[in-house]
PDB file of N, CA and C in Angstrom:
ATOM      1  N   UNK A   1     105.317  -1.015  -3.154  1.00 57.00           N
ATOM      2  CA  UNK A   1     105.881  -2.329  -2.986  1.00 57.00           C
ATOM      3  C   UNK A   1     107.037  -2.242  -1.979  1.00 57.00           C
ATOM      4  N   UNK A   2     106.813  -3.234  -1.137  1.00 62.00           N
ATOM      5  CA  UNK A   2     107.590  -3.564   0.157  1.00 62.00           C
ATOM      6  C   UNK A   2     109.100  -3.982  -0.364  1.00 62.00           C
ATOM      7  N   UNK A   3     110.273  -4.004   0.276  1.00 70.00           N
ATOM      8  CA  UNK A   3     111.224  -4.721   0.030  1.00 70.00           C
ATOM      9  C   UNK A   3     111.400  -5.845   0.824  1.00 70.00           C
ATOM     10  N   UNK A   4     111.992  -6.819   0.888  1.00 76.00           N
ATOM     11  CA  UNK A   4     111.592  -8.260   1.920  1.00 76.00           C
ATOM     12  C   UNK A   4     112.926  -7.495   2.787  1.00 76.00           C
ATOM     13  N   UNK A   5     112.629  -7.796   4.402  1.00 85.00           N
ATOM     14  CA  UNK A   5     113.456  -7.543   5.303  1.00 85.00           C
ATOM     15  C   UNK A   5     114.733  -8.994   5.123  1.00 85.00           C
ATOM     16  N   UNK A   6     116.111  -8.469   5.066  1.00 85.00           N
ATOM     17  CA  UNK A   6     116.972  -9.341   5.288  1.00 85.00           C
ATOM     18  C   UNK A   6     116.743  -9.815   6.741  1.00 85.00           C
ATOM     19  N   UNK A   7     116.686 -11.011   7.235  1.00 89.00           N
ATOM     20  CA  UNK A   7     116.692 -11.813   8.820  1.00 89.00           C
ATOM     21  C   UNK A   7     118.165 -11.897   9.048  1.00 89.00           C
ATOM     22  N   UNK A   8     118.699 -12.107  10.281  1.00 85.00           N
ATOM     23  CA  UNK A   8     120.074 -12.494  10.483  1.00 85.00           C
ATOM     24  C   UNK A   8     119.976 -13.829  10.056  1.00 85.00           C
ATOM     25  N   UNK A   9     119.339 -14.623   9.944  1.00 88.00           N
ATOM     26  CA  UNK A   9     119.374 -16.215   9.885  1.00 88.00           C
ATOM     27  C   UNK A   9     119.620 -15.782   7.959  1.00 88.00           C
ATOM     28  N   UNK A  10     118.785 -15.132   7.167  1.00 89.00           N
ATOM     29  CA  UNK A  10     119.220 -14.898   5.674  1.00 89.00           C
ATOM     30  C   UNK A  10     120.318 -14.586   5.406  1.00 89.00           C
ATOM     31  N   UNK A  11     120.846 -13.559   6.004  1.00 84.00           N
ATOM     32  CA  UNK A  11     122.539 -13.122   5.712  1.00 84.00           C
ATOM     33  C   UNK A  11     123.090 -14.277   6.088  1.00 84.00           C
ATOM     34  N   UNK A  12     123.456 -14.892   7.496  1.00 84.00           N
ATOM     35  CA  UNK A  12     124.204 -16.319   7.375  1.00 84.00           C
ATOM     36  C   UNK A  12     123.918 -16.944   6.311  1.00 84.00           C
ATOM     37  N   UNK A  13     122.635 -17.676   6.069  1.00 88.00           N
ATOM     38  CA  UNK A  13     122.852 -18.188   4.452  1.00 88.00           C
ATOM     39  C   UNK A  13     123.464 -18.218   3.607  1.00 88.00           C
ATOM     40  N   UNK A  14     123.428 -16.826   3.102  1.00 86.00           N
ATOM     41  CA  UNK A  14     124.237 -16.242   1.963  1.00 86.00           C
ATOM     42  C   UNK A  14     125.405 -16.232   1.927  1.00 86.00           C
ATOM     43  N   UNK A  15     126.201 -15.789   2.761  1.00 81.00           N
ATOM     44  CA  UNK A  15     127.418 -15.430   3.347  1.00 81.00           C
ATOM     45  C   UNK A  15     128.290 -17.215   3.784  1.00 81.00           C
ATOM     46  N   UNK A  16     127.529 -17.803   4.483  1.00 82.00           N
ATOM     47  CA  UNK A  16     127.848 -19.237   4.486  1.00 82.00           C
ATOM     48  C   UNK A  16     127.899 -19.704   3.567  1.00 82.00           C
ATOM     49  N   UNK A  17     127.201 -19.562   2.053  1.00 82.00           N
ATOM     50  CA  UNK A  17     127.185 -20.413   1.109  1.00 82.00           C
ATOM     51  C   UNK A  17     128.365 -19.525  -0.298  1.00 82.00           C
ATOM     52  N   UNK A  18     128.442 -18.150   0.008  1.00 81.00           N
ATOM     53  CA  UNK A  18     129.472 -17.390  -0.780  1.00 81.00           C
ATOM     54  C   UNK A  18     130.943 -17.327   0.093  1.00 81.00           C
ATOM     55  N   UNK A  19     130.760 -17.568   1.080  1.00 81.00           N
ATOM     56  CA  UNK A  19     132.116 -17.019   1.964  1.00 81.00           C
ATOM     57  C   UNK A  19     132.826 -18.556   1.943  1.00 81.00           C
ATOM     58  N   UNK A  20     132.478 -19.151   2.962  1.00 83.00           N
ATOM     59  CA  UNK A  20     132.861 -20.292   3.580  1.00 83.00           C
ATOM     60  C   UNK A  20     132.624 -21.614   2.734  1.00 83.00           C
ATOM     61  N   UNK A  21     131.606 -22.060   2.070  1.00 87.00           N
ATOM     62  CA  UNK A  21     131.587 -23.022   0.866  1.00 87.00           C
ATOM     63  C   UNK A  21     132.426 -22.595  -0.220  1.00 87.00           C
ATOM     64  N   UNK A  22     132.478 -21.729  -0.621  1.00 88.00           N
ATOM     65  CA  UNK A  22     133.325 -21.065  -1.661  1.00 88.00           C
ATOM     66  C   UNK A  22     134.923 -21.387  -1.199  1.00 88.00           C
ATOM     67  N   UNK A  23     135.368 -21.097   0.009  1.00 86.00           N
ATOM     68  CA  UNK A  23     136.517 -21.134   0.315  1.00 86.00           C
ATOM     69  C   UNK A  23     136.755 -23.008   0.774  1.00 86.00           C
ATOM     70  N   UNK A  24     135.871 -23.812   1.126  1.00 88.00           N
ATOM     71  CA  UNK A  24     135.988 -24.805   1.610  1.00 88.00           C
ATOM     72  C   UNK A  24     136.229 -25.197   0.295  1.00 88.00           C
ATOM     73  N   UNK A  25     135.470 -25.273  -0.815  1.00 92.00           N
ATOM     74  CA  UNK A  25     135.743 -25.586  -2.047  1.00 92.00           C
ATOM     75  C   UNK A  25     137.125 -25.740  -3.103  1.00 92.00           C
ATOM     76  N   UNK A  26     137.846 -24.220  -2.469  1.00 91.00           N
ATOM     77  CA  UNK A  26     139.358 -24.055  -2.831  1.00 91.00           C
ATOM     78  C   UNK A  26     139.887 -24.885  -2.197  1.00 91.00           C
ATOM     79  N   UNK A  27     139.715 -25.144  -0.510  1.00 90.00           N
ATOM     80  CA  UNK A  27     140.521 -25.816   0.395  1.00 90.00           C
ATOM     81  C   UNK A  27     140.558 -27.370  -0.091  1.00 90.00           C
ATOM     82  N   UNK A  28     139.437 -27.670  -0.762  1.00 94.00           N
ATOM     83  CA  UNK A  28     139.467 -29.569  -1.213  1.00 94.00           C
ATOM     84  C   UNK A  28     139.977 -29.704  -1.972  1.00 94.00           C
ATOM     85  N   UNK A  29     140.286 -28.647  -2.972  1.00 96.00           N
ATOM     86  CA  UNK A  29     140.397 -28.933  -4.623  1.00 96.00           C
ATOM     87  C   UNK A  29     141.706 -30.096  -4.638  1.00 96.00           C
ATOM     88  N   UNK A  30     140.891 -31.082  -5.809  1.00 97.00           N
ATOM     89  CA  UNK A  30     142.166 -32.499  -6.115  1.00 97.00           C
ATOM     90  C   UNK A  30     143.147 -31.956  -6.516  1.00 97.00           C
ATOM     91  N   UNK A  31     143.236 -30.995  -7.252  1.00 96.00           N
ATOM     92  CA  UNK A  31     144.386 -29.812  -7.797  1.00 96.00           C
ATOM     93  C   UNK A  31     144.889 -28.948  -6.691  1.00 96.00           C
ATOM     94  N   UNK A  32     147.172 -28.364  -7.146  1.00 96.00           N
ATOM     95  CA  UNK A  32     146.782 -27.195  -5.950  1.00 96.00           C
ATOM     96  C   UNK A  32     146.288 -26.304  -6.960  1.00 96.00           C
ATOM     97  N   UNK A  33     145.919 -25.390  -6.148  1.00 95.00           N
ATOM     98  CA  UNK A  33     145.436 -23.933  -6.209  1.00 95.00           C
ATOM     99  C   UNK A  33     146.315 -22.799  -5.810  1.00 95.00           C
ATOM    100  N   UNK A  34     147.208 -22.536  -6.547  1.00 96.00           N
ATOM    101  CA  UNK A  34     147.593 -21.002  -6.392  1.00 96.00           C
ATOM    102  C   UNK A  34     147.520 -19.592  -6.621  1.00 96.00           C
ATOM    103  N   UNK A  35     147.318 -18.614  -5.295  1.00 95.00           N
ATOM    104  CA  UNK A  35     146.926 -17.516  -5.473  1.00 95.00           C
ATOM    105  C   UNK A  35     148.201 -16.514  -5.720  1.00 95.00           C
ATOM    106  N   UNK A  36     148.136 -15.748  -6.791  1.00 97.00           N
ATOM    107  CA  UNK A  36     148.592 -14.474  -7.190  1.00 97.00           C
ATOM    108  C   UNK A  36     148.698 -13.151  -6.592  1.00 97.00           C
ATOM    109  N   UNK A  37     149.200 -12.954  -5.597  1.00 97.00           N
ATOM    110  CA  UNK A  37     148.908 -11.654  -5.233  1.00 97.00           C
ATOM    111  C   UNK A  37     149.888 -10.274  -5.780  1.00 97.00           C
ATOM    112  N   UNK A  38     149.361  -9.071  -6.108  1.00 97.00           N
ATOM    113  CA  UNK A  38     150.124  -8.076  -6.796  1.00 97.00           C
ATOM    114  C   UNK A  38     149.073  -6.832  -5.808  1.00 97.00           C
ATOM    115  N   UNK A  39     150.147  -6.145  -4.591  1.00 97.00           N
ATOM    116  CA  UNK A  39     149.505  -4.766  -4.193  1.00 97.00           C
ATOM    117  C   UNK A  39     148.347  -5.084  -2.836  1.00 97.00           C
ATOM    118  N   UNK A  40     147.359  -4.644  -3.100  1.00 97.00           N
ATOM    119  CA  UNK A  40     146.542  -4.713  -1.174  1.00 97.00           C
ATOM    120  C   UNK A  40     145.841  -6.295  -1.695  1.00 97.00           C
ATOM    121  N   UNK A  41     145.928  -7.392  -0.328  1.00 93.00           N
ATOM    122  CA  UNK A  41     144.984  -8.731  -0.359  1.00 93.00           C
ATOM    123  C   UNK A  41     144.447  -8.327   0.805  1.00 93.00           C
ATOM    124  N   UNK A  42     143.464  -7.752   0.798  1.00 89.00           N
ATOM    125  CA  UNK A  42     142.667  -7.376   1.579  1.00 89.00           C
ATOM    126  C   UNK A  42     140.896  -8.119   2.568  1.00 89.00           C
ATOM    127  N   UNK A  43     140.892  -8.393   3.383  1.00 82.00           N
ATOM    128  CA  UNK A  43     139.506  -8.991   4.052  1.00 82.00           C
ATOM    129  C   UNK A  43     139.220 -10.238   2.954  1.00 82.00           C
ATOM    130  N   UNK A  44     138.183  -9.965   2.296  1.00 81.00           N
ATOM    131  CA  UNK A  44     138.164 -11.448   1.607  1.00 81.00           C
ATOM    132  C   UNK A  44     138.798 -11.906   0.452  1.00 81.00           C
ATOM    133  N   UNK A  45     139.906 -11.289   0.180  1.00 87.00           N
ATOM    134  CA  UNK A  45     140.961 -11.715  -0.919  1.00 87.00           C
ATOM    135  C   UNK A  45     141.639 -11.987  -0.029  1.00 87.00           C
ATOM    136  N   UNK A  46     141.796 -11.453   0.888  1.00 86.00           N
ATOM    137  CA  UNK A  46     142.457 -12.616   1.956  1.00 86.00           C
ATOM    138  C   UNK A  46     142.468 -13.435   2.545  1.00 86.00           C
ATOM    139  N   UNK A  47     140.884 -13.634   2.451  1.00 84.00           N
ATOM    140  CA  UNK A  47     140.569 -15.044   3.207  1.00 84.00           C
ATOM    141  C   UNK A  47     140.340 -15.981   2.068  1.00 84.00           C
ATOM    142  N   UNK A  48     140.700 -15.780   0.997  1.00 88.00           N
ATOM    143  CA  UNK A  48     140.539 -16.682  -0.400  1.00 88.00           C
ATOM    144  C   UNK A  48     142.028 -16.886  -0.467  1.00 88.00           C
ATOM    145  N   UNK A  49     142.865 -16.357  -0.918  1.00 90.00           N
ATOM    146  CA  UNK A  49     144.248 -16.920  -1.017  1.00 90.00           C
ATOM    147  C   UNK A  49     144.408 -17.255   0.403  1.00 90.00           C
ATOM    148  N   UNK A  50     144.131 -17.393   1.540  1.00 87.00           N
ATOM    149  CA  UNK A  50     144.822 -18.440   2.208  1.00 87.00           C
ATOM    150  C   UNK A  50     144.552 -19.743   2.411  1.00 87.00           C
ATOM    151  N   UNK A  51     143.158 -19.719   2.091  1.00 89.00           N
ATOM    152  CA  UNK A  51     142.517 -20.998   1.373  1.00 89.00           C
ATOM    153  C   UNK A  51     143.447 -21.864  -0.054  1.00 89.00           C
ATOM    154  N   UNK A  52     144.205 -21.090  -0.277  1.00 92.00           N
ATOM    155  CA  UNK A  52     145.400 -21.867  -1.629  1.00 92.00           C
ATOM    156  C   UNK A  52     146.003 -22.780  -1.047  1.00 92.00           C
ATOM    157  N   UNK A  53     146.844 -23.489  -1.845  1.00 92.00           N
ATOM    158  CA  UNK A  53     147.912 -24.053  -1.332  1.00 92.00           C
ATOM    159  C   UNK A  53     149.073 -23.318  -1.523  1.00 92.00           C
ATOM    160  N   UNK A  54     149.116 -22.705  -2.371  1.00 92.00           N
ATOM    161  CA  UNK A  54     150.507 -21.860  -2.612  1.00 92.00           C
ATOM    162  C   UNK A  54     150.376 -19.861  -2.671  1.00 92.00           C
ATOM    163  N   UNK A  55     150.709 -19.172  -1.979  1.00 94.00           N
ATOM    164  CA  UNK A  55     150.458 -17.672  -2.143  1.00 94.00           C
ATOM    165  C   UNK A  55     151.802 -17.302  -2.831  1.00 94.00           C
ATOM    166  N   UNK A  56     151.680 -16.791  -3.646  1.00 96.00           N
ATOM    167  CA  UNK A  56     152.711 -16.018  -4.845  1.00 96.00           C
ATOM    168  C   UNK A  56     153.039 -14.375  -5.067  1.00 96.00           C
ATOM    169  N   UNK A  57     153.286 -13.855  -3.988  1.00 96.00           N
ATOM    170  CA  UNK A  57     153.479 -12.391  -3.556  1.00 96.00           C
ATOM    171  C   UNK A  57     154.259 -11.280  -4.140  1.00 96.00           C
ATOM    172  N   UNK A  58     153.816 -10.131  -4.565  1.00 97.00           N
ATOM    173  CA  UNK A  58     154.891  -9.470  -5.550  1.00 97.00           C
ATOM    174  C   UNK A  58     155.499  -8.960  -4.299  1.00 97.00           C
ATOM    175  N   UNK A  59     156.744  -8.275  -4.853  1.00 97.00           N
ATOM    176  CA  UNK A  59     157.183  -7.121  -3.565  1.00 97.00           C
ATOM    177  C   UNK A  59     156.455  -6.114  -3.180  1.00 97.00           C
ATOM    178  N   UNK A  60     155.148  -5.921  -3.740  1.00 97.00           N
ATOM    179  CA  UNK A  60     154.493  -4.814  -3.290  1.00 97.00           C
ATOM    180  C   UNK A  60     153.010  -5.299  -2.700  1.00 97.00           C
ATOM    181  N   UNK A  61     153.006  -5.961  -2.372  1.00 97.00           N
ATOM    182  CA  UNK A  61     151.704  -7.097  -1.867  1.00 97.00           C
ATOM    183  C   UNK A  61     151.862  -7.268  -0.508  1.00 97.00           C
ATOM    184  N   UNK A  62     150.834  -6.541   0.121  1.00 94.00           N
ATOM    185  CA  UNK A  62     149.941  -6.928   1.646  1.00 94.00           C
ATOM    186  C   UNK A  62     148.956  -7.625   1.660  1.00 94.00           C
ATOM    187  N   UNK A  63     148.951  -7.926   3.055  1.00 89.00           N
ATOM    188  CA  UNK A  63     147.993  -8.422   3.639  1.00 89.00           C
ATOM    189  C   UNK A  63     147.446  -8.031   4.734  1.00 89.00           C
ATOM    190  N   UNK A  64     145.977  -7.932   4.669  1.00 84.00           N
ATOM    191  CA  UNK A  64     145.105  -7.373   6.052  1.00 84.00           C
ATOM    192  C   UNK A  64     143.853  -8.140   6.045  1.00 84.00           C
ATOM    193  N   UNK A  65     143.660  -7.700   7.400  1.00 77.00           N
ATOM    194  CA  UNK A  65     142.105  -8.833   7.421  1.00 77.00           C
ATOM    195  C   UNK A  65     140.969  -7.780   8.659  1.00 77.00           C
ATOM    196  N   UNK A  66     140.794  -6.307   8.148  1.00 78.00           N
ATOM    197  CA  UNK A  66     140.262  -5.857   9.027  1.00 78.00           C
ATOM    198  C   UNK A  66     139.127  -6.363   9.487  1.00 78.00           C
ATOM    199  N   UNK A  67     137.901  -7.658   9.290  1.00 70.00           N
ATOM    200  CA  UNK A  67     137.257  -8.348   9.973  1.00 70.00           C
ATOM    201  C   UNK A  67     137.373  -8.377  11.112  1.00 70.00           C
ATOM    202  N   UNK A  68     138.669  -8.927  11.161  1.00 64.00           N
ATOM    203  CA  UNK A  68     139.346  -9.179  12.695  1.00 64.00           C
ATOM    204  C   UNK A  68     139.171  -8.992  13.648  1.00 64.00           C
ATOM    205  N   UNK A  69     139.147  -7.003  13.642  1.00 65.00           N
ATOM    206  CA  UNK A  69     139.053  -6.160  14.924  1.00 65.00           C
ATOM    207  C   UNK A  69     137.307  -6.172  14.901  1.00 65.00           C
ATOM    208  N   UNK A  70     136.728  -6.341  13.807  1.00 61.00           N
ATOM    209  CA  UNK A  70     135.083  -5.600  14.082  1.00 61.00           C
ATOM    210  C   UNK A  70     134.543  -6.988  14.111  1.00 61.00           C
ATOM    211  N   UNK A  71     134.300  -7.894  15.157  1.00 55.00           N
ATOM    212  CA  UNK A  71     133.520  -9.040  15.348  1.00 55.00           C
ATOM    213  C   UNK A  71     132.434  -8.888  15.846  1.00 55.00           C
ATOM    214  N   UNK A  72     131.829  -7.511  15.644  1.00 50.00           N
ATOM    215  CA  UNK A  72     130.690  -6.882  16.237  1.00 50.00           C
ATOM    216  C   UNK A  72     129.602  -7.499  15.220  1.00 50.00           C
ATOM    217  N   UNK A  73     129.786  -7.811  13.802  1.00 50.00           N
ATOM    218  CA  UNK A  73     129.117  -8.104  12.785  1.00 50.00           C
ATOM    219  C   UNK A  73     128.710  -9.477  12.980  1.00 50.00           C
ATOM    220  N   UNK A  74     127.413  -9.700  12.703  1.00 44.00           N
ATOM    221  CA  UNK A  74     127.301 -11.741  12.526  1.00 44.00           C
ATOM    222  C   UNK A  74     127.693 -12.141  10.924  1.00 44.00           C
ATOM    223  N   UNK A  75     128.655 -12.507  10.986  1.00 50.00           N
ATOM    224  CA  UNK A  75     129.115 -12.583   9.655  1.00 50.00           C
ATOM    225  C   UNK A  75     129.801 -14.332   9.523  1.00 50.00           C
ATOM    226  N   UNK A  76     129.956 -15.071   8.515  1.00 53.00           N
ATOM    227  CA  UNK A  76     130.673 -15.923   8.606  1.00 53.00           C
ATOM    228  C   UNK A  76     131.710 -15.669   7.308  1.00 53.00           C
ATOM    229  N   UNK A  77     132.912 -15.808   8.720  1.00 62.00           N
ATOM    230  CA  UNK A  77     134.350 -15.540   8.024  1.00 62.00           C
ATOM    231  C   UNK A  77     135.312 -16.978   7.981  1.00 62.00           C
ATOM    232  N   UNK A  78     135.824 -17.185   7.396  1.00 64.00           N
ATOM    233  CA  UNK A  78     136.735 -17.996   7.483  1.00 64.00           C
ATOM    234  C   UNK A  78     138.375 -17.543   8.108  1.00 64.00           C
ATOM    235  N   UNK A  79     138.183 -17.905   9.501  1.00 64.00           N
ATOM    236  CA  UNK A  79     139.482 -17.118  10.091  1.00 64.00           C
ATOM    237  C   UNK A  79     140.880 -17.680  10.111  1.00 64.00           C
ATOM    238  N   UNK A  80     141.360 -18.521   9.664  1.00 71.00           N
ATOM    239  CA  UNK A  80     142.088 -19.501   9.605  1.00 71.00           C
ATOM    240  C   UNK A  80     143.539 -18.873   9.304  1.00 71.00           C
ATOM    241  N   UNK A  81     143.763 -17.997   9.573  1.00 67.00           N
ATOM    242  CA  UNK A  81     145.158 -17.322  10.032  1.00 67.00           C
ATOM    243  C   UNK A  81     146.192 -18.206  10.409  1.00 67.00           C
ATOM    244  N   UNK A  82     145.435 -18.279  11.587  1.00 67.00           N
ATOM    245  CA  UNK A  82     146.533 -18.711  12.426  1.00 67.00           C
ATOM    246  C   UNK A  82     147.009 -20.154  12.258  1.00 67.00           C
ATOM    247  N   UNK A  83     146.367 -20.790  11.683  1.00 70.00           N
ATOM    248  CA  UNK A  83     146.386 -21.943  10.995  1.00 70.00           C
ATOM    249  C   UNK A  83     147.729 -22.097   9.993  1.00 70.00           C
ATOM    250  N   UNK A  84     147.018 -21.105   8.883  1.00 73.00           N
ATOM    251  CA  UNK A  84     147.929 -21.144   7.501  1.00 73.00           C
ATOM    252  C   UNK A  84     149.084 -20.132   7.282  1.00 73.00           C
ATOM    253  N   UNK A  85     149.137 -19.305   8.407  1.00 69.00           N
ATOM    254  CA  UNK A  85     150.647 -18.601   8.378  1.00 69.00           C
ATOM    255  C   UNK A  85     152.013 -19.803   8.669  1.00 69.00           C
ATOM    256  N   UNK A  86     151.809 -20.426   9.299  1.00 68.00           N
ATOM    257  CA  UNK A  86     152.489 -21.327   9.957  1.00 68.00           C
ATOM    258  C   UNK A  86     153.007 -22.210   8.394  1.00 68.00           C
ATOM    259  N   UNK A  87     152.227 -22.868   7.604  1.00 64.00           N
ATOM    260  CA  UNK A  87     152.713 -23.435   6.565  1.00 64.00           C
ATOM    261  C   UNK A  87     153.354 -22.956   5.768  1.00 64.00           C
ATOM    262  N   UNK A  88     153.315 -21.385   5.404  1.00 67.00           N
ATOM    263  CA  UNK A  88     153.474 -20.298   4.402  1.00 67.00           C
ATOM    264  C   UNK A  88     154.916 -20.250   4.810  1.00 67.00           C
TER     265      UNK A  88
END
């Protein structure tokens, strides 16, 4: 038994409907939404709390988004950095 080949058009799917609906979802909410961070917020914990309205940072809490540098991938990210540093 064969395994079904993932298509690039399937991964967008998926990834569009877990990544980016998921996060568009936080971004509407009638409620805010605040994220917790404690230690590494890393790639997509990072692209989920900035989707909050409020980020809540211990003193030992980063942030990285190595996506960033590797755009070699067809991936859908929600990049919105540069956006939501500015409010923060």
């Amino acid at each position: 038994m064969h395994r079904r080949q993932i298509t690039p058009e399937d991964r967008y799917q998926f990834e569009n409907e877990r990544y980016l609906g998921y996060c568009l979802r936080l971004w509407d909410a009638p409620k805010p939404v605040i994220a917790q961070v404690q230690g590494a917020c890393i790639a997509a914990g990072f692209m989920v709390a900035n989707m909050c309205d409020l980020v809540v940072a211990s003193d030992d809490a980063f942030f990285a988004d190595p996506v960033v540098n590797s755009f070699g991938a067809a991936a859908v990210e929600v990049l919105v950095h540069p956006w939501v540093m500015g409010l923060r």
